[in-house]
Coordinates of C-alpha atoms and ligand atoms in Angstrom, one line a residue:
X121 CA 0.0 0.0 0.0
X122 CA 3.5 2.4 0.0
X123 CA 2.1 5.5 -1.5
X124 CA 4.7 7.6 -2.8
X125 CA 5.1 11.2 -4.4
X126 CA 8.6 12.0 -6.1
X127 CA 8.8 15.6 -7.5
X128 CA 11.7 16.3 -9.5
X129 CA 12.5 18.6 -12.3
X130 CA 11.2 17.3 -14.6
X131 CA 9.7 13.5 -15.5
X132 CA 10.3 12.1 -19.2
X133 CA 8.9 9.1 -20.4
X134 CA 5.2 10.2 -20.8
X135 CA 3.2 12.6 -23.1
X136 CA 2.7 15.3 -20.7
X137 CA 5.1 17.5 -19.4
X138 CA 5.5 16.8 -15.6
X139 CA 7.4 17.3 -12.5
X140 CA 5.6 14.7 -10.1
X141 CA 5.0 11.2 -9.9
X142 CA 2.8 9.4 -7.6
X143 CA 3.1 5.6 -7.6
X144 CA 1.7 3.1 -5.0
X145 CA 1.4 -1.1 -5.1
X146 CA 3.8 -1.0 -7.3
X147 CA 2.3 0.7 -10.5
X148 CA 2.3 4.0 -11.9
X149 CA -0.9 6.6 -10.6
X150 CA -0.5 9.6 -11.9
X151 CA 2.4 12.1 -13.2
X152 CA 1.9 15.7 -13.6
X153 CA 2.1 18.7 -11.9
X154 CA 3.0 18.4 -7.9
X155 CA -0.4 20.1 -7.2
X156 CA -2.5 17.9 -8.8
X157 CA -0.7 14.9 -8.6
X158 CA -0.8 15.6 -4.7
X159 CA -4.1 16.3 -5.0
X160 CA -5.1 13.2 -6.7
X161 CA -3.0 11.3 -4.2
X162 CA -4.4 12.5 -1.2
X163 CA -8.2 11.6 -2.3
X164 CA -7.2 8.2 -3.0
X165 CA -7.3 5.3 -0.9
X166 CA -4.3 4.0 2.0
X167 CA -2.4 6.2 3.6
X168 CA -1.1 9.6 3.6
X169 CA 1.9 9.8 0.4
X170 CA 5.2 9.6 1.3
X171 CA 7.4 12.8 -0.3
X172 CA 10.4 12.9 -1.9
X173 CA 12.1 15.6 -3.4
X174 CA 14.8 15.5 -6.2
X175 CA 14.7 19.3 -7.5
X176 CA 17.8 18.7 -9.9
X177 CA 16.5 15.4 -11.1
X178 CA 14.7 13.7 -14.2
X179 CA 13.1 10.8 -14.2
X180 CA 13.1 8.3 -16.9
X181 CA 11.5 4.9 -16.7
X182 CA 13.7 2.3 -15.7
X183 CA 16.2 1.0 -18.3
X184 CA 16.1 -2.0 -19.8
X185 CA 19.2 -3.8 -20.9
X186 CA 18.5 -5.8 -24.1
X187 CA 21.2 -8.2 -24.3
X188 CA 23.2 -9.1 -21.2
X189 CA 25.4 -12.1 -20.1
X190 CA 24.4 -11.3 -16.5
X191 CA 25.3 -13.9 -14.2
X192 CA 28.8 -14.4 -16.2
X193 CA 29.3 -10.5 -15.6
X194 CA 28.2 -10.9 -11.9
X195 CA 31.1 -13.8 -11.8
X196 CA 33.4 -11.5 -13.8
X197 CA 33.6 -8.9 -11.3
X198 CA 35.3 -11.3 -9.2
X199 CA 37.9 -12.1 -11.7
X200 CA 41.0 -10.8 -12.9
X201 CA 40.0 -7.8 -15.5
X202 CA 41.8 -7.0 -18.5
X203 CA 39.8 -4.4 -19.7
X204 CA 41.5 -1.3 -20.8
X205 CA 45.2 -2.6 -21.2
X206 CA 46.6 -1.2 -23.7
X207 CA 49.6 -3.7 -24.1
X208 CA 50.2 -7.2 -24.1
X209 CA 52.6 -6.3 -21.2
X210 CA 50.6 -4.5 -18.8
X211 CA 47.8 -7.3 -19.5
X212 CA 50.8 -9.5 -18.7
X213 CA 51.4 -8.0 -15.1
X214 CA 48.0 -7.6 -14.8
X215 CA 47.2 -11.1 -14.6
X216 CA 50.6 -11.9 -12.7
X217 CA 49.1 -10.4 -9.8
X218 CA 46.0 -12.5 -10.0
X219 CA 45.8 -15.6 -7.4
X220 CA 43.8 -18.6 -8.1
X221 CA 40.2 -19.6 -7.3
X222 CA 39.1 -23.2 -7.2
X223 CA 42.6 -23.9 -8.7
X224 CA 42.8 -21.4 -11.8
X225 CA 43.4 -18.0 -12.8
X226 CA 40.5 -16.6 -14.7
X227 CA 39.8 -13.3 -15.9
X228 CA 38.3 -11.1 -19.4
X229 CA 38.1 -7.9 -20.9
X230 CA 41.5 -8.0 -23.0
X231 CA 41.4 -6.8 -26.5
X232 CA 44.6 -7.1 -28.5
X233 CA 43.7 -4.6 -31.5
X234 CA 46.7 -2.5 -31.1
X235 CA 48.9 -4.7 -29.1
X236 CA 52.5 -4.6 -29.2
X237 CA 52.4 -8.5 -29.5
X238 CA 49.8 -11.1 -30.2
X239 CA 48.5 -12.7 -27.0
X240 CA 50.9 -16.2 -26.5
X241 CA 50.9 -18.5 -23.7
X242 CA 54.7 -18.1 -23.7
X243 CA 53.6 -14.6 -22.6
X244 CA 51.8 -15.7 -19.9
X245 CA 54.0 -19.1 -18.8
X246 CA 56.4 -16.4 -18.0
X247 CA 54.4 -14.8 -15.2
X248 CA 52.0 -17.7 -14.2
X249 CA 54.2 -21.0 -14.8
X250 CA 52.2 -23.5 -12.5
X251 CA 48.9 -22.9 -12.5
X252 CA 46.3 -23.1 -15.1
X253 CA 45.3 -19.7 -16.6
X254 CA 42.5 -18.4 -18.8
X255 CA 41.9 -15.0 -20.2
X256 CA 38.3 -14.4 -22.2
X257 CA 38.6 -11.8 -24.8
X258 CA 36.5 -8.2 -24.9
X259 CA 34.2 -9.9 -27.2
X260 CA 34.5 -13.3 -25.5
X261 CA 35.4 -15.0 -29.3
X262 CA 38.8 -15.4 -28.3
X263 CA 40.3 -17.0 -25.0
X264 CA 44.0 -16.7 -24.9
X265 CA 45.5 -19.6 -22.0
X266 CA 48.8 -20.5 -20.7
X267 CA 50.8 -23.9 -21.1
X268 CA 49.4 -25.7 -18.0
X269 CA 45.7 -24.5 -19.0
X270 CA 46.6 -26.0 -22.7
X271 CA 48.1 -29.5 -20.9
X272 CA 44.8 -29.3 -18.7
X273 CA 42.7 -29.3 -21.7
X274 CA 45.0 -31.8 -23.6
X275 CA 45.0 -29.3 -26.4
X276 CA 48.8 -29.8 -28.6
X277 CA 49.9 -30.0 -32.2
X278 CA 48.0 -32.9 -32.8
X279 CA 44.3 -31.5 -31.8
X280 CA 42.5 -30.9 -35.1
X281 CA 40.5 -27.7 -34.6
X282 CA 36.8 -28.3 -33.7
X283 CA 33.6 -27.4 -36.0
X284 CA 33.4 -23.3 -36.5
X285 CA 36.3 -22.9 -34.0
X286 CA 40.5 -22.6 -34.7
X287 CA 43.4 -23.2 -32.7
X288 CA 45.8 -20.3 -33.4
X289 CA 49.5 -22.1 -34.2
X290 CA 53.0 -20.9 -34.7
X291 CA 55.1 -21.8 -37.7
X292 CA 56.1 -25.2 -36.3
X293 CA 52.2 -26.1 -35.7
X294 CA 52.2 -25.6 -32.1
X295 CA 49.4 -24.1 -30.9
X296 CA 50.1 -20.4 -29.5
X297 CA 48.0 -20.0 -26.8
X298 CA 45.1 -18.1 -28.3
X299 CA 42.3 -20.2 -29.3
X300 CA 39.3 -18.6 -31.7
X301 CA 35.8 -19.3 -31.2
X302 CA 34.4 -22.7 -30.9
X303 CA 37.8 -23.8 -29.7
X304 CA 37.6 -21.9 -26.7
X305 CA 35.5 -24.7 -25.7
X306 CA 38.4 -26.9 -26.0
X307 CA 39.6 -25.5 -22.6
X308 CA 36.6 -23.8 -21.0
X309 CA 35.0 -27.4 -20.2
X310 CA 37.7 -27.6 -17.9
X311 CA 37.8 -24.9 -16.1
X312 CA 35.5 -26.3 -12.8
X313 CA 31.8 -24.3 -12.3
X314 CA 31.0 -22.4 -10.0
X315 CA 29.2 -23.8 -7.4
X316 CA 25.2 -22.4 -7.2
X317 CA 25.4 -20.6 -3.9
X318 CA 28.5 -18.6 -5.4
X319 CA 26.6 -17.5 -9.0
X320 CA 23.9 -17.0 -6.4
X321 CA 25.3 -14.4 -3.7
X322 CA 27.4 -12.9 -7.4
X323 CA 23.9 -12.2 -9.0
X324 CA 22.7 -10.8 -5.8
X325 CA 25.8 -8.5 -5.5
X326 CA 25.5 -7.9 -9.4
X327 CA 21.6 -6.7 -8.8
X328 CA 22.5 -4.0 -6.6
X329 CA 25.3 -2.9 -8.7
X330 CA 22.3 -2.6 -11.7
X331 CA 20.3 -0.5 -9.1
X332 CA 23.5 1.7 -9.1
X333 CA 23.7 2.4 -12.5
X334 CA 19.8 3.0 -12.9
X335 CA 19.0 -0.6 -14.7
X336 CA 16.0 -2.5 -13.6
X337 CA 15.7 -5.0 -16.6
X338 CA 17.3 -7.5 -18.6
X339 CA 17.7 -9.5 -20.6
X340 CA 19.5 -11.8 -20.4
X341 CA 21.4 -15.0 -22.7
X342 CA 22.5 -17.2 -20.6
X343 CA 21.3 -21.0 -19.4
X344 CA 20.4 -22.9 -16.4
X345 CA 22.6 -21.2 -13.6
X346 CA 21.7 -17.9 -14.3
X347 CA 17.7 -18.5 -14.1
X348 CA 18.0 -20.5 -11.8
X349 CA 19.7 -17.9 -9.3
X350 CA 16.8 -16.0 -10.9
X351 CA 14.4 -17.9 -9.9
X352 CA 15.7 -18.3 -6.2
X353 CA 15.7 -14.5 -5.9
X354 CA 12.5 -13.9 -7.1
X355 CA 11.3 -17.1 -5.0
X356 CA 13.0 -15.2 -1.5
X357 CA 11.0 -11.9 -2.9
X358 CA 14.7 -10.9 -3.6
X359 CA 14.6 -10.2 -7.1
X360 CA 14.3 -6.8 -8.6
X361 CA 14.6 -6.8 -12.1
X362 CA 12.4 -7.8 -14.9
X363 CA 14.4 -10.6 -17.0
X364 CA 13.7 -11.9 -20.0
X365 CA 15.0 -15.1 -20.2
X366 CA 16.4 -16.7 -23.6
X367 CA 16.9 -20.2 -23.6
X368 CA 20.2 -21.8 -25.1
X369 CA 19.9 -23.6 -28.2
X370 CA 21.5 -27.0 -26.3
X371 CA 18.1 -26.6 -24.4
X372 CA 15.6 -26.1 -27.1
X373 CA 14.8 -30.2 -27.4
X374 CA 13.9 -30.0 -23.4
X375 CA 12.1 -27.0 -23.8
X376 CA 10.0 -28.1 -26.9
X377 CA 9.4 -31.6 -25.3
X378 CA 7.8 -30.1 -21.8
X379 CA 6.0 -27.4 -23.5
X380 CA 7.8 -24.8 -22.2
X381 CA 6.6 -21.1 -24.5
X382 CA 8.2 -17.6 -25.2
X383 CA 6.6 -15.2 -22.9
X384 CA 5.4 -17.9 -19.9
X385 CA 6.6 -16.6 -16.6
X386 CA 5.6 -14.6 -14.0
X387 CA 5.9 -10.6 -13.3
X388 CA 9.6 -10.9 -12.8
X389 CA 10.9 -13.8 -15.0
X390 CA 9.2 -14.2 -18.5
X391 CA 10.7 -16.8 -21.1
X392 CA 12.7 -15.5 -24.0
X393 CA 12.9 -17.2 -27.5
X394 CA 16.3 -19.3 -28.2
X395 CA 19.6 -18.5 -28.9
X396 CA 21.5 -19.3 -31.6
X397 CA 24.6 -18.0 -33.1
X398 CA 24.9 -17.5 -36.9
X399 CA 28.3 -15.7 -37.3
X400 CA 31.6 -14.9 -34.9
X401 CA 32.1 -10.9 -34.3
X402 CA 33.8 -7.8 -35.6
X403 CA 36.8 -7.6 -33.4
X404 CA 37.9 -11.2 -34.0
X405 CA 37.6 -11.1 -38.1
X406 CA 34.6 -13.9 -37.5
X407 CA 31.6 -12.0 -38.6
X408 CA 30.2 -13.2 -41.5
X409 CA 30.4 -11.1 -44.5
X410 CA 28.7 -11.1 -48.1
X411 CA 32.3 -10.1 -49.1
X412 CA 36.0 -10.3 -48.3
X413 CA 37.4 -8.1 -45.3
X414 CA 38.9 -5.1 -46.5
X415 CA 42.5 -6.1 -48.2
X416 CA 41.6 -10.1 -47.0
X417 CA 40.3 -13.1 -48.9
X418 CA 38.7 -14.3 -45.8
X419 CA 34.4 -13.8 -44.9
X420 CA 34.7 -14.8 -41.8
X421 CA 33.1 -17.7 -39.8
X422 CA 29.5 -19.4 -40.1
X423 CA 28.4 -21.2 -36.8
X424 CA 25.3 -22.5 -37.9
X425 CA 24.8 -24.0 -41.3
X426 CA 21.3 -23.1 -43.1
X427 CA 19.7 -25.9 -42.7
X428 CA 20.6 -26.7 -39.5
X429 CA 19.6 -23.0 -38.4
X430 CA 16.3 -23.3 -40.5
X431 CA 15.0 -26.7 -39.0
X432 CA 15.7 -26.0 -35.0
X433 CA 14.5 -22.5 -35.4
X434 CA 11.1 -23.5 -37.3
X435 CA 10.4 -26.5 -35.0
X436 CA 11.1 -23.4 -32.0
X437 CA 8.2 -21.5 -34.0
X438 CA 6.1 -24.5 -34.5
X439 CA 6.2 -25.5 -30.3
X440 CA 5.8 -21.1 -29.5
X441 CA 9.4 -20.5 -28.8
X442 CA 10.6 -17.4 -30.4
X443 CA 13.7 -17.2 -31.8
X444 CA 16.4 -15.1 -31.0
X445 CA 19.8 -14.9 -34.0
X446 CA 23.1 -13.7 -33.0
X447 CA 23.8 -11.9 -36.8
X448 CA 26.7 -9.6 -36.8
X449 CA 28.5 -9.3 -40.5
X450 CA 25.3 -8.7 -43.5
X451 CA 25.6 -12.2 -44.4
X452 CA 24.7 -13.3 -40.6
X453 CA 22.0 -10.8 -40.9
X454 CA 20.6 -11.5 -44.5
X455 CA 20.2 -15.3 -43.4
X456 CA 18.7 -14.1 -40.5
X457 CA 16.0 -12.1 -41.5
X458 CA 15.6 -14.8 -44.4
X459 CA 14.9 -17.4 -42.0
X460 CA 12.9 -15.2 -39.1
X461 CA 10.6 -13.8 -41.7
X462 CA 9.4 -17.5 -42.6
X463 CA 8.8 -18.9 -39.3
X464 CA 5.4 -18.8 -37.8
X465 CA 4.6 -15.6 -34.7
X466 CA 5.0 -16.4 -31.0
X467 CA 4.2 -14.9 -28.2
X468 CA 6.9 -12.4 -28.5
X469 CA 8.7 -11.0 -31.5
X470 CA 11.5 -13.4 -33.4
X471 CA 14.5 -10.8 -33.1
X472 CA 17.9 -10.4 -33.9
X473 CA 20.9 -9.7 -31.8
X474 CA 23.7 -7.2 -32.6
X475 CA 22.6 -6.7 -36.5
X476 CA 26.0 -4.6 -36.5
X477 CA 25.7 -4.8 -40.2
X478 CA 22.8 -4.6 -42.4
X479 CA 23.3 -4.5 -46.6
X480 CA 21.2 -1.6 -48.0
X481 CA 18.8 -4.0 -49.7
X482 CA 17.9 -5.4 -46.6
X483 CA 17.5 -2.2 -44.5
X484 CA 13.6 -2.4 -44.4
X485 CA 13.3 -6.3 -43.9
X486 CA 12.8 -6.1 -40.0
X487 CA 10.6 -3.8 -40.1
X488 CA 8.3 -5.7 -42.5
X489 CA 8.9 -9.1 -41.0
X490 CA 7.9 -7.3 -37.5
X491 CA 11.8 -8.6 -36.5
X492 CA 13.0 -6.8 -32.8
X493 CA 16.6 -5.4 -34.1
X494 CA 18.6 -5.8 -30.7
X495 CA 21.3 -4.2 -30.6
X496 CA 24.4 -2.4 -28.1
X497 CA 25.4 0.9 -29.6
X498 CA 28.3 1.2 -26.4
X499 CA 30.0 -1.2 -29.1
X500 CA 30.3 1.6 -30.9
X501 CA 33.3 3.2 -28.8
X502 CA 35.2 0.8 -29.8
X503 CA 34.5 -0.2 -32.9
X504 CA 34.5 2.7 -34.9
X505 CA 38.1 2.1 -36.3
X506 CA 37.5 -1.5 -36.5
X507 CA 34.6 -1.3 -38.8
X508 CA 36.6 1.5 -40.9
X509 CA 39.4 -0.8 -41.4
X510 CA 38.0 -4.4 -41.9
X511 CA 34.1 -3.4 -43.4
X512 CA 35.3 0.0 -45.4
X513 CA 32.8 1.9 -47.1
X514 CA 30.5 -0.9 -46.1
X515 CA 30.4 1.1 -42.7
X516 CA 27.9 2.7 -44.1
X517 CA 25.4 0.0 -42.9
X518 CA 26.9 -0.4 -39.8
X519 CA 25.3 0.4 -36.4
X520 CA 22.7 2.2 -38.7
X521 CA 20.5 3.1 -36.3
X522 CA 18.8 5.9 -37.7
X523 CA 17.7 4.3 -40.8
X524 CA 16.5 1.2 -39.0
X525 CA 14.1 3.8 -37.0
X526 CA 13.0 5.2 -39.9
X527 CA 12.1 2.2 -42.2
X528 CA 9.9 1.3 -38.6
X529 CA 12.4 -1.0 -37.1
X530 CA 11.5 -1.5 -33.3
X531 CA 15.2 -1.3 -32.1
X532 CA 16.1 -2.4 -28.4
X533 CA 19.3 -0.9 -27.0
X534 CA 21.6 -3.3 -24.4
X535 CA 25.0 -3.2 -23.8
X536 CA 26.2 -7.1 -23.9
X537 CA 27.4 -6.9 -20.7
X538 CA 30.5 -8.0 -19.7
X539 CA 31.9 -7.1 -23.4
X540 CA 30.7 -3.6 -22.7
X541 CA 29.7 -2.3 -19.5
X542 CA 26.4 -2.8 -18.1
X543 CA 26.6 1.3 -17.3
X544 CA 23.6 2.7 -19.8
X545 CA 24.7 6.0 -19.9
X546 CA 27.4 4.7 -22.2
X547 CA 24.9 3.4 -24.9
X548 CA 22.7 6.5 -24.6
X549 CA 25.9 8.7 -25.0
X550 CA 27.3 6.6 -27.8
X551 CA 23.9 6.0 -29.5
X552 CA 23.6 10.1 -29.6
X553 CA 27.0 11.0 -30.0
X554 CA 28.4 8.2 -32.1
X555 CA 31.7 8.8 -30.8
X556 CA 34.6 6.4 -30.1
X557 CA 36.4 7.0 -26.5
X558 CA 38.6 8.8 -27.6
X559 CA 35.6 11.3 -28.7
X560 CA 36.8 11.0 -32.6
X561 CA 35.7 11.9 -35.1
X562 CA 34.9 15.6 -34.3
X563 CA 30.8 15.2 -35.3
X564 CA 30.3 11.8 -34.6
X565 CA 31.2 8.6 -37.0
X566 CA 28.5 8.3 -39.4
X567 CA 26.4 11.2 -37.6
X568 CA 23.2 11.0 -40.0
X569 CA 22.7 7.9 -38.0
X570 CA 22.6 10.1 -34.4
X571 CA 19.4 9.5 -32.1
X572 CA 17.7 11.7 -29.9
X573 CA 17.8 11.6 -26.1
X574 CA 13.9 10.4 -26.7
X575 CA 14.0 7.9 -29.3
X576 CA 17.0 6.3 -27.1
X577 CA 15.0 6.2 -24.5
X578 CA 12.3 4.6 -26.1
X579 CA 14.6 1.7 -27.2
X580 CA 15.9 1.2 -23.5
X581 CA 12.6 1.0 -22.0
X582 CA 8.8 0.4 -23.8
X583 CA 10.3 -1.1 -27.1
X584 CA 12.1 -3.3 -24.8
X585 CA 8.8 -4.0 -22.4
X586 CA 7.0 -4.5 -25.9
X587 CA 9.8 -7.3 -26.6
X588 CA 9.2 -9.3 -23.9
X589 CA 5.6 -9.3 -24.9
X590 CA 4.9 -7.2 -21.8
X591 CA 3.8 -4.1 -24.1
X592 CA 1.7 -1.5 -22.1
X593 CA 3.1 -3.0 -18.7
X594 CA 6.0 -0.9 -17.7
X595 CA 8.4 1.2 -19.7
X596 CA 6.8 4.5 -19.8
X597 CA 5.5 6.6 -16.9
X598 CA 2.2 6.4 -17.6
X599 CA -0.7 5.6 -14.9
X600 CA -1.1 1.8 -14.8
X601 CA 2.4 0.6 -15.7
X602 CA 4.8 -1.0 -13.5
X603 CA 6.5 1.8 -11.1
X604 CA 10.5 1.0 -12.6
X605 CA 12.0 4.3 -12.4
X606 CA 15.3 6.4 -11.9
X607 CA 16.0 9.6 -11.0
X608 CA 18.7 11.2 -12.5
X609 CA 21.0 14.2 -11.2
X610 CA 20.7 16.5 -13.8
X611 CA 23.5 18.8 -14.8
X612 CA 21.2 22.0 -16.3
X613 CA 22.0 20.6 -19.4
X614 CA 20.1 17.3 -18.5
X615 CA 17.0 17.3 -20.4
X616 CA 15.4 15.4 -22.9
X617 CA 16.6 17.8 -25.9
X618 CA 20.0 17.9 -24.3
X619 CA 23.2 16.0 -25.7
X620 CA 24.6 12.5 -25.5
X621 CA 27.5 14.3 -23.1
X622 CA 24.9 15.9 -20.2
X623 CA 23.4 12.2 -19.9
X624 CA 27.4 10.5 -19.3
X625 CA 27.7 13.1 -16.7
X626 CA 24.4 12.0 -14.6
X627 CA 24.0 9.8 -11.9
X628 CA 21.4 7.6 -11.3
X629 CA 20.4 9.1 -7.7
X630 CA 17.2 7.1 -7.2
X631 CA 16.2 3.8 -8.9
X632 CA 12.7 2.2 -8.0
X633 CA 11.1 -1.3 -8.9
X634 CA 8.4 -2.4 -8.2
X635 CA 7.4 0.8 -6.3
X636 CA 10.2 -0.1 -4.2
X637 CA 12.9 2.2 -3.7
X638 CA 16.0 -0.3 -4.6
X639 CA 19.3 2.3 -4.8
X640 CA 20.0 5.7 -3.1
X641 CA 22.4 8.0 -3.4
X642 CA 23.6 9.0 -0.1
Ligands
ZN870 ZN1 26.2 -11.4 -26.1

């Protein structure tokens, strides 16, 4: 029955102008003005409102993350990170200072582009030469391992590489440490799992850390130790966010045979659609391209043959399980949308995930096929030189965000946490900005494909509701929907017409769920 007026400077999110909102059991009652939203407060049922007052702040709904590994980031953050070194070297010393859990030395986040060296497990035998070490890659489609982690996984010269995966060798056909893709495999299967009470206590840690950064949403690609910490949250009245859940394509025969459907669940957890990878990623070369890389013969790496694709996905369709396509290069994402527009509707939208690269011919497809684009403009900081140097004037179709909205693409915004950071300012800024970090070029990258503040918005929160097939539920401000909201401390330049910069430089200073206040600045 917590009844609760927040007046701020301003609320966004719904038609009318406002600076109040009033919320109680959870959902949305009115938004205006203070007056007559304390007016219509006071008349209504339960107790007297609760105030509070944010006079520098605007509130937003509560943001949605579209595509998020979440309980592999909640693990992450008690790993060794890589992220950010800018040489093989300092990733080298990095890691030297890590000590072991459960027997090995794990960690993430490196991204060679631009190293001094390639990543070798000589490099690494150097600093950690007893213990089995692993190292995930920015984009996770590259895991780069010592000797011992390589003896562990009895990987050598004579291991053929695995089905859409390679094992990087030297001249001599050793392998070098670095192992692409599929291959990763080779050695993660031996790295021991954590334990359900630890995934648990890291997503509960990992929740509040969301709160932080004004995220009450996800959704999330991961499989069965992920939901089910999920699940036990929500089951202790613990959990907080709204999560989509997409199942893993190894658990699509299950699924179908019990009769589980895209968009069952409860107010918390709702099923997603299944997962299944057609191409690799920019960074590592794997995407899969109509043509060549630039100044290569090579078109990358496909994951999932047609046919194999086709069948799994339409027998999804057939049993109400949506699908959901990792496509990254245009030939990822012209298979995609030629397979998603034949299959049959489910309870939520078929969708892709990334579409980093659409050919012009097949700009309006989505939209027509009623296709969710998903994708993580924060990629963008980094990728800016990438896609100039390996997609060249092809760029032109990359991250085209702008012409997607205006062919009537629904696009949901994530961040793919943990290759980007979960932080949404960082999508918002580089969805409005389109700016790499080191704020090049001067006018944004491609800027006739810039979003405003509102049409970001709208892909972080309702399109991402609508996704979920929760449409009209939460996402917006408006009276009836879920009470997810966060206030944000506004520089004055903080408002909805304002720039991609004012939003990096907020804080989220209140974030509610649920009608429950979940994070406070103090
Ligand atoms: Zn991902």
């Amino acid at each position: 029955m917590l009844k609760t007026i927040l007046r701020a400077k301003m609320v966004v999110g719904s038609a009318a102008r406002a600076d109040s909102i009033w919320w109680q059991d959870g959902k949305v009652q009115a938004v205006g003005s203070f007056a007559d939203v304390r007016r219509a407060a006071s008349v209504a049922s339960g107790p007297p409102p609760s105030l509070l007052e944010l006079p520098d702040a605007l509130v937003t709904p509560g943001f949605v993350d579209g595509h998020t590994h979440f309980a592999e980031w909640a693990l992450g953050r008690q790993r060794v990170d890589l992220a950010g070194c800018r040489t093989r070297s300092e990733a080298v010393s990095r890691a030297a200072a890590a000590s072991p859990t459960d027997g090995w030395v794990l960690g993430q986040g490196y991204d060679a582009n631009g190293w001094e060296a390639p990543p070798t497990r000589a490099a690494l035998d150097q600093v950690l030469p007893g213990v089995p070490a692993a190292f995930d890659s920015h984009d996770v489609h590259s895991l780069w391992v010592n000797s011992v982690a390589l003896a562990r996984a009895g990987v050598d010269r004579n291991t053929p590489d695995p089905e859409g995966g390679r094992i990087v060798r030297d001249g001599a056909g050793e392998p070098t440490g670095l192992l692409l893709e599929h291959a990763v495999r080779l050695v993660h299967r031996h790295i021991p799992k954590p334990g359900p009470d630890h995934v648990l206590e890291a997503v509960r840690s990992a929740q509040t850390e969301a709160h932080r950064l004004g995220v009450t949403g996800i959704q999330n690609v991961e499989g069965a130790d992920a939901l089910t910490a999920f699940q036990k949250l929500e089951a202790a009245g613990a959990l907080r966010l709204r999560v989509l859940a997409h199942l893993p394509a190894d658990g699509l025969e299950a699924a179908l045979r019990v009769g589980l459907r895209s968009g069952w669940g409860s107010e918390w957890i709702v099923t997603g659609g299944v997962k299944l990878f057609l191409d690799g990623a920019l960074g590592s070369q794997t995407a899969w391209m109509l043509e060549p890389y630039e100044g290569s013969p090579d078109r990358g790496i496909v994951l999932t043959e047609e046919r194999v694709a086709r069948e799994a996905l339409a027998r999804a369709a057939r049993g109400g399980i949506a699908a959901t396509v990792h496509a990254i290069g245009d030939a990822a994402v012209r298979r995609a949308l030629d397979i998603l527009a034949s299959l049959p509707a489910a309870a939520i939208p078929h969708r892709i995930e990334h579409l980093q690269l659409v050919h012009p011919d097949d700009l309006p497809r989505a939209a027509r096929a009623g296709i969710v684009a998903s994708m993580q403009p924060a990629h963008l900081l980094t990728d800016i030189p990438l896609v100039d140097r390996h997609w060249g004037d092809r760029g032109r179709g990359a991250y085209a965000f702008r012409s997607l909205l205006a062919v009537g693409t629904a696009l949901v915004f994530g961040s793919d946490v943990p290759v980007e950071t979960l932080d949404p300012r960082d999508g918002v800024y580089a969805a409005m900005e389109r700016l790499g970090r080191d704020g090049a070029p001067a006018g944004g990258w491609r800027p006739g494909e810039r979003l405003s503040f509102g049409e970001v918005l709208q892909a972080y929160t309702q399109a991402a509701w609508a996704a979920a097939g929760r449409a009209g539920r939460g996402g917006s401000l408006d009276p009836g929907r879920a009470a997810d909201l966060v206030a944000w401390s506004a520089p004055a330049t903080l408002t909805p017409a304002g720039d991609g910069a004012a939003f990096r430089a907020a804080r989220a200073v209140l974030t509610v769920v649920g009608g429950e206040v979940v994070w406070r600045e103090r």
